[in-house]
Amino acid sequence: SRVKEDIVFPEFYHEYGEFDSLEFTQGQFFLDNAHYQRSDQIVCAIDGEVHVALVPHVYRQEMLPGTSTSYHHELKGHEMIVDLDVNESPINLFNPDFEKFPSAAQIEHFYKDVLAPGDCLFIPAFYFFQLAGWAEVLPSQGNLRPSAIAVSLKYRAHSRLLMAFYDAIEDGVLA
């Protein structure tokens, strides 16, 4: 069956949601950085498991977006420094390191869910989120190996006030 036919959108959403883009993520394993996007989205698991972690936008300051972070690179044997984009956080929402990032301990609302194939979750614009997916452990079939697949349907955010607020933050007008 086609995914488009399987997804039912709430009636109220058509009044202010304008389709923007579609994002497709596939792999035997994937894990992105915690980040926010400027669009509302509906994330759907197509195959495998897709784990989702969310933090409301009111905790932006505690998420430390845009700061540099470091990690130990096993193959190179030393610390690597990564500069993050203005909408990315160094905090792993699936396993926050409260010693390294004490501000994360102030976050009162960490939401986590596991999406099975056919499940969808609405993620509001500017919420920090992180996706992790992995395929079921199945034997390869010829050249094909199982994979986790997630699709995100993105819609323009409806709050002009929130967009203007984040424009000011991202442009350095507000701290």
PDB file of C-alpha atoms in Angstrom:
ATOM      1  CA  SER A   1       0.000   0.000   0.000  1.00  0.00           C
ATOM      2  CA  ARG A   2       1.085   3.583  -0.504  1.00  0.00           C
ATOM      3  CA  VAL A   3       2.100   5.616   2.557  1.00  0.00           C
ATOM      4  CA  LYS A   4       0.204   8.659   1.294  1.00  0.00           C
ATOM      5  CA  GLU A   5      -3.048   6.692   1.364  1.00  0.00           C
ATOM      6  CA  ASP A   6      -2.383   5.328   4.860  1.00  0.00           C
ATOM      7  CA  ILE A   7      -1.851   8.658   6.625  1.00  0.00           C
ATOM      8  CA  VAL A   8      -4.908  10.464   7.938  1.00  0.00           C
ATOM      9  CA  PHE A   9      -4.351  14.126   8.796  1.00  0.00           C
ATOM     10  CA  PRO A  10      -6.437  15.841  11.456  1.00  0.00           C
ATOM     11  CA  GLU A  11      -9.025  18.099   9.819  1.00  0.00           C
ATOM     12  CA  PHE A  12      -7.957  21.183  11.805  1.00  0.00           C
ATOM     13  CA  TYR A  13      -4.419  20.925  10.403  1.00  0.00           C
ATOM     14  CA  HIS A  14      -5.503  21.670   6.839  1.00  0.00           C
ATOM     15  CA  GLU A  15      -6.540  25.167   7.934  1.00  0.00           C
ATOM     16  CA  TYR A  16      -2.963  26.247   8.676  1.00  0.00           C
ATOM     17  CA  GLY A  17      -0.591  23.487   7.523  1.00  0.00           C
ATOM     18  CA  GLU A  18       1.053  23.998   4.144  1.00  0.00           C
ATOM     19  CA  PHE A  19       3.146  21.078   2.850  1.00  0.00           C
ATOM     20  CA  ASP A  20       6.824  22.028   2.601  1.00  0.00           C
ATOM     21  CA  SER A  21       8.939  18.934   1.956  1.00  0.00           C
ATOM     22  CA  LEU A  22       9.482  15.248   2.526  1.00  0.00           C
ATOM     23  CA  GLU A  23      12.543  13.669   4.163  1.00  0.00           C
ATOM     24  CA  PHE A  24      13.426  10.002   3.789  1.00  0.00           C
ATOM     25  CA  THR A  25      15.874   8.289   6.168  1.00  0.00           C
ATOM     26  CA  GLN A  26      17.031   4.714   5.664  1.00  0.00           C
ATOM     27  CA  GLY A  27      19.754   2.496   7.086  1.00  0.00           C
ATOM     28  CA  GLN A  28      20.448  -0.567   9.154  1.00  0.00           C
ATOM     29  CA  PHE A  29      21.172   1.898  11.924  1.00  0.00           C
ATOM     30  CA  PHE A  30      20.890   5.676  12.054  1.00  0.00           C
ATOM     31  CA  LEU A  31      21.157   8.252  14.820  1.00  0.00           C
ATOM     32  CA  ASP A  32      20.996  11.984  14.222  1.00  0.00           C
ATOM     33  CA  ASN A  33      22.006  14.846  16.510  1.00  0.00           C
ATOM     34  CA  ALA A  34      19.367  16.400  18.711  1.00  0.00           C
ATOM     35  CA  HIS A  35      18.109  19.415  16.766  1.00  0.00           C
ATOM     36  CA  TYR A  36      15.065  21.499  15.990  1.00  0.00           C
ATOM     37  CA  GLN A  37      13.570  22.358  12.655  1.00  0.00           C
ATOM     38  CA  ARG A  38      11.547  25.362  11.626  1.00  0.00           C
ATOM     39  CA  SER A  39       8.720  23.179  10.329  1.00  0.00           C
ATOM     40  CA  ASP A  40       5.999  21.058  11.878  1.00  0.00           C
ATOM     41  CA  GLN A  41       6.369  17.465  10.828  1.00  0.00           C
ATOM     42  CA  ILE A  42       4.797  14.073  10.950  1.00  0.00           C
ATOM     43  CA  VAL A  43       7.406  11.320  11.306  1.00  0.00           C
ATOM     44  CA  CYS A  44       6.327   7.846  10.231  1.00  0.00           C
ATOM     45  CA  ALA A  45       8.097   4.500  10.615  1.00  0.00           C
ATOM     46  CA  ILE A  46       7.874   2.479   7.417  1.00  0.00           C
ATOM     47  CA  ASP A  47      10.111  -0.448   8.386  1.00  0.00           C
ATOM     48  CA  GLY A  48      12.193  -1.412  11.422  1.00  0.00           C
ATOM     49  CA  GLU A  49      11.972   0.537  14.673  1.00  0.00           C
ATOM     50  CA  VAL A  50      12.269   4.317  14.855  1.00  0.00           C
ATOM     51  CA  HIS A  51      12.994   5.709  18.308  1.00  0.00           C
ATOM     52  CA  VAL A  52      12.044   9.347  18.864  1.00  0.00           C
ATOM     53  CA  ALA A  53      13.096  11.632  21.713  1.00  0.00           C
ATOM     54  CA  LEU A  54      11.586  15.117  22.127  1.00  0.00           C
ATOM     55  CA  VAL A  55      12.193  18.195  24.271  1.00  0.00           C
ATOM     56  CA  PRO A  56       9.800  21.171  24.080  1.00  0.00           C
ATOM     57  CA  HIS A  57      11.100  24.413  22.597  1.00  0.00           C
ATOM     58  CA  VAL A  58      10.802  26.204  25.951  1.00  0.00           C
ATOM     59  CA  TYR A  59      14.018  24.391  26.967  1.00  0.00           C
ATOM     60  CA  ARG A  60      16.071  25.882  24.144  1.00  0.00           C
ATOM     61  CA  GLN A  61      18.611  27.492  26.451  1.00  0.00           C
ATOM     62  CA  GLU A  62      19.157  24.273  28.427  1.00  0.00           C
ATOM     63  CA  MET A  63      19.768  22.344  25.176  1.00  0.00           C
ATOM     64  CA  LEU A  64      22.870  24.487  24.410  1.00  0.00           C
ATOM     65  CA  PRO A  65      22.263  24.758  20.651  1.00  0.00           C
ATOM     66  CA  GLY A  66      25.106  25.814  18.393  1.00  0.00           C
ATOM     67  CA  THR A  67      27.869  25.073  20.882  1.00  0.00           C
ATOM     68  CA  SER A  68      30.917  22.987  20.036  1.00  0.00           C
ATOM     69  CA  THR A  69      31.201  19.527  21.496  1.00  0.00           C
ATOM     70  CA  SER A  70      33.827  16.825  21.569  1.00  0.00           C
ATOM     71  CA  TYR A  71      33.881  13.061  21.494  1.00  0.00           C
ATOM     72  CA  HIS A  72      36.542  10.374  21.585  1.00  0.00           C
ATOM     73  CA  HIS A  73      37.229   8.956  18.115  1.00  0.00           C
ATOM     74  CA  GLU A  74      38.062   5.280  18.614  1.00  0.00           C
ATOM     75  CA  LEU A  75      39.928   4.793  15.331  1.00  0.00           C
ATOM     76  CA  LYS A  76      42.007   7.972  15.568  1.00  0.00           C
ATOM     77  CA  GLY A  77      42.583   7.547  19.303  1.00  0.00           C
ATOM     78  CA  HIS A  78      41.968  11.174  20.309  1.00  0.00           C
ATOM     79  CA  GLU A  79      39.246  13.728  21.001  1.00  0.00           C
ATOM     80  CA  MET A  80      37.466  15.242  18.022  1.00  0.00           C
ATOM     81  CA  ILE A  81      35.780  18.664  18.192  1.00  0.00           C
ATOM     82  CA  VAL A  82      32.525  19.159  16.309  1.00  0.00           C
ATOM     83  CA  ASP A  83      31.035  22.607  15.639  1.00  0.00           C
ATOM     84  CA  LEU A  84      27.255  22.387  15.695  1.00  0.00           C
ATOM     85  CA  ASP A  85      24.773  24.397  13.665  1.00  0.00           C
ATOM     86  CA  VAL A  86      22.609  26.979  15.445  1.00  0.00           C
ATOM     87  CA  ASN A  87      19.730  24.470  15.642  1.00  0.00           C
ATOM     88  CA  GLU A  88      21.775  21.467  16.853  1.00  0.00           C
ATOM     89  CA  SER A  89      22.384  20.383  20.435  1.00  0.00           C
ATOM     90  CA  PRO A  90      25.341  18.392  21.779  1.00  0.00           C
ATOM     91  CA  ILE A  91      23.021  16.530  24.179  1.00  0.00           C
ATOM     92  CA  ASN A  92      22.058  12.941  23.358  1.00  0.00           C
ATOM     93  CA  LEU A  93      18.360  12.864  24.215  1.00  0.00           C
ATOM     94  CA  PHE A  94      18.336   9.080  24.496  1.00  0.00           C
ATOM     95  CA  ASN A  95      21.057   9.091  27.160  1.00  0.00           C
ATOM     96  CA  PRO A  96      21.755  12.633  28.466  1.00  0.00           C
ATOM     97  CA  ASP A  97      25.120  13.100  30.163  1.00  0.00           C
ATOM     98  CA  PHE A  98      24.117  15.343  33.082  1.00  0.00           C
ATOM     99  CA  GLU A  99      27.718  15.645  34.296  1.00  0.00           C
ATOM    100  CA  LYS A 100      28.970  16.948  30.957  1.00  0.00           C
ATOM    101  CA  PHE A 101      25.806  19.017  30.321  1.00  0.00           C
ATOM    102  CA  PRO A 102      24.405  20.058  33.730  1.00  0.00           C
ATOM    103  CA  SER A 103      21.863  22.380  32.091  1.00  0.00           C
ATOM    104  CA  ALA A 104      20.083  19.266  30.766  1.00  0.00           C
ATOM    105  CA  ALA A 105      19.198  18.320  34.349  1.00  0.00           C
ATOM    106  CA  GLN A 106      16.908  21.404  34.382  1.00  0.00           C
ATOM    107  CA  ILE A 107      14.774  19.969  31.574  1.00  0.00           C
ATOM    108  CA  GLU A 108      11.596  18.653  33.145  1.00  0.00           C
ATOM    109  CA  HIS A 109      10.044  17.178  29.996  1.00  0.00           C
ATOM    110  CA  PHE A 110      11.933  14.539  28.009  1.00  0.00           C
ATOM    111  CA  TYR A 111       9.522  12.569  25.836  1.00  0.00           C
ATOM    112  CA  LYS A 112      10.471   9.254  24.235  1.00  0.00           C
ATOM    113  CA  ASP A 113       8.551   6.861  22.032  1.00  0.00           C
ATOM    114  CA  VAL A 114       9.189   3.898  19.746  1.00  0.00           C
ATOM    115  CA  LEU A 115       7.464   3.870  16.383  1.00  0.00           C
ATOM    116  CA  ALA A 116       6.711   0.498  14.808  1.00  0.00           C
ATOM    117  CA  PRO A 117       6.011   0.205  11.073  1.00  0.00           C
ATOM    118  CA  GLY A 118       2.851   2.179  10.334  1.00  0.00           C
ATOM    119  CA  ASP A 119       3.116   4.418  13.422  1.00  0.00           C
ATOM    120  CA  CYS A 120       3.380   8.201  13.035  1.00  0.00           C
ATOM    121  CA  LEU A 121       4.184  11.018  15.467  1.00  0.00           C
ATOM    122  CA  PHE A 122       3.584  14.774  15.151  1.00  0.00           C
ATOM    123  CA  ILE A 123       6.622  16.924  16.055  1.00  0.00           C
ATOM    124  CA  PRO A 124       5.886  20.650  16.456  1.00  0.00           C
ATOM    125  CA  ALA A 125       8.230  23.214  14.922  1.00  0.00           C
ATOM    126  CA  PHE A 126      11.149  24.230  17.153  1.00  0.00           C
ATOM    127  CA  TYR A 127      10.873  21.174  19.422  1.00  0.00           C
ATOM    128  CA  PHE A 128      14.266  19.530  19.837  1.00  0.00           C
ATOM    129  CA  PHE A 129      14.123  15.959  18.627  1.00  0.00           C
ATOM    130  CA  GLN A 130      16.399  13.077  17.859  1.00  0.00           C
ATOM    131  CA  LEU A 131      15.707   9.999  15.743  1.00  0.00           C
ATOM    132  CA  ALA A 132      17.360   6.606  15.990  1.00  0.00           C
ATOM    133  CA  GLY A 133      16.438   3.684  13.818  1.00  0.00           C
ATOM    134  CA  TRP A 134      17.536   0.130  13.417  1.00  0.00           C
ATOM    135  CA  ALA A 135      16.444  -2.786  11.353  1.00  0.00           C
ATOM    136  CA  GLU A 136      15.312  -6.086  12.742  1.00  0.00           C
ATOM    137  CA  VAL A 137      18.109  -8.606  12.988  1.00  0.00           C
ATOM    138  CA  LEU A 138      17.268 -10.745   9.986  1.00  0.00           C
ATOM    139  CA  PRO A 139      19.492 -12.639   7.601  1.00  0.00           C
ATOM    140  CA  SER A 140      20.349 -10.989   4.304  1.00  0.00           C
ATOM    141  CA  GLN A 141      18.307 -12.088   1.337  1.00  0.00           C
ATOM    142  CA  GLY A 142      20.701 -12.156  -1.598  1.00  0.00           C
ATOM    143  CA  ASN A 143      22.181  -8.664  -1.922  1.00  0.00           C
ATOM    144  CA  LEU A 144      19.371  -7.147   0.182  1.00  0.00           C
ATOM    145  CA  ARG A 145      19.846  -6.437   3.853  1.00  0.00           C
ATOM    146  CA  PRO A 146      17.040  -5.283   6.157  1.00  0.00           C
ATOM    147  CA  SER A 147      16.875  -1.582   6.976  1.00  0.00           C
ATOM    148  CA  ALA A 148      14.964   0.868   9.107  1.00  0.00           C
ATOM    149  CA  ILE A 149      12.999   3.437   7.127  1.00  0.00           C
ATOM    150  CA  ALA A 150      11.487   6.700   8.394  1.00  0.00           C
ATOM    151  CA  VAL A 151       9.626   9.329   6.398  1.00  0.00           C
ATOM    152  CA  SER A 152       9.026  12.883   7.637  1.00  0.00           C
ATOM    153  CA  LEU A 153       6.291  14.985   6.075  1.00  0.00           C
ATOM    154  CA  LYS A 154       7.165  18.614   6.767  1.00  0.00           C
ATOM    155  CA  TYR A 155       4.781  21.563   6.928  1.00  0.00           C
ATOM    156  CA  ARG A 156       5.468  25.281   7.233  1.00  0.00           C
ATOM    157  CA  ALA A 157       5.238  26.365  10.860  1.00  0.00           C
ATOM    158  CA  HIS A 158       2.080  28.298  11.591  1.00  0.00           C
ATOM    159  CA  SER A 159       3.309  30.667  14.325  1.00  0.00           C
ATOM    160  CA  ARG A 160       4.716  33.877  12.872  1.00  0.00           C
ATOM    161  CA  LEU A 161       5.536  35.089  16.390  1.00  0.00           C
ATOM    162  CA  LEU A 162       7.602  31.984  17.160  1.00  0.00           C
ATOM    163  CA  MET A 163       9.338  32.244  13.772  1.00  0.00           C
ATOM    164  CA  ALA A 164      10.260  35.887  14.461  1.00  0.00           C
ATOM    165  CA  PHE A 165      11.483  34.988  17.957  1.00  0.00           C
ATOM    166  CA  TYR A 166      13.778  32.255  16.603  1.00  0.00           C
ATOM    167  CA  ASP A 167      14.974  34.553  13.791  1.00  0.00           C
ATOM    168  CA  ALA A 168      16.094  37.015  16.485  1.00  0.00           C
ATOM    169  CA  ILE A 169      17.813  34.281  18.509  1.00  0.00           C
ATOM    170  CA  GLU A 170      19.560  32.713  15.506  1.00  0.00           C
ATOM    171  CA  ASP A 171      20.703  36.135  14.239  1.00  0.00           C
ATOM    172  CA  GLY A 172      22.182  36.997  17.654  1.00  0.00           C
ATOM    173  CA  VAL A 173      19.702  39.797  18.421  1.00  0.00           C
ATOM    174  CA  LEU A 174      18.464  37.900  21.496  1.00  0.00           C
ATOM    175  CA  ALA A 175      20.629  35.683  23.666  1.00  0.00           C
TER     176      ALA A 175
END
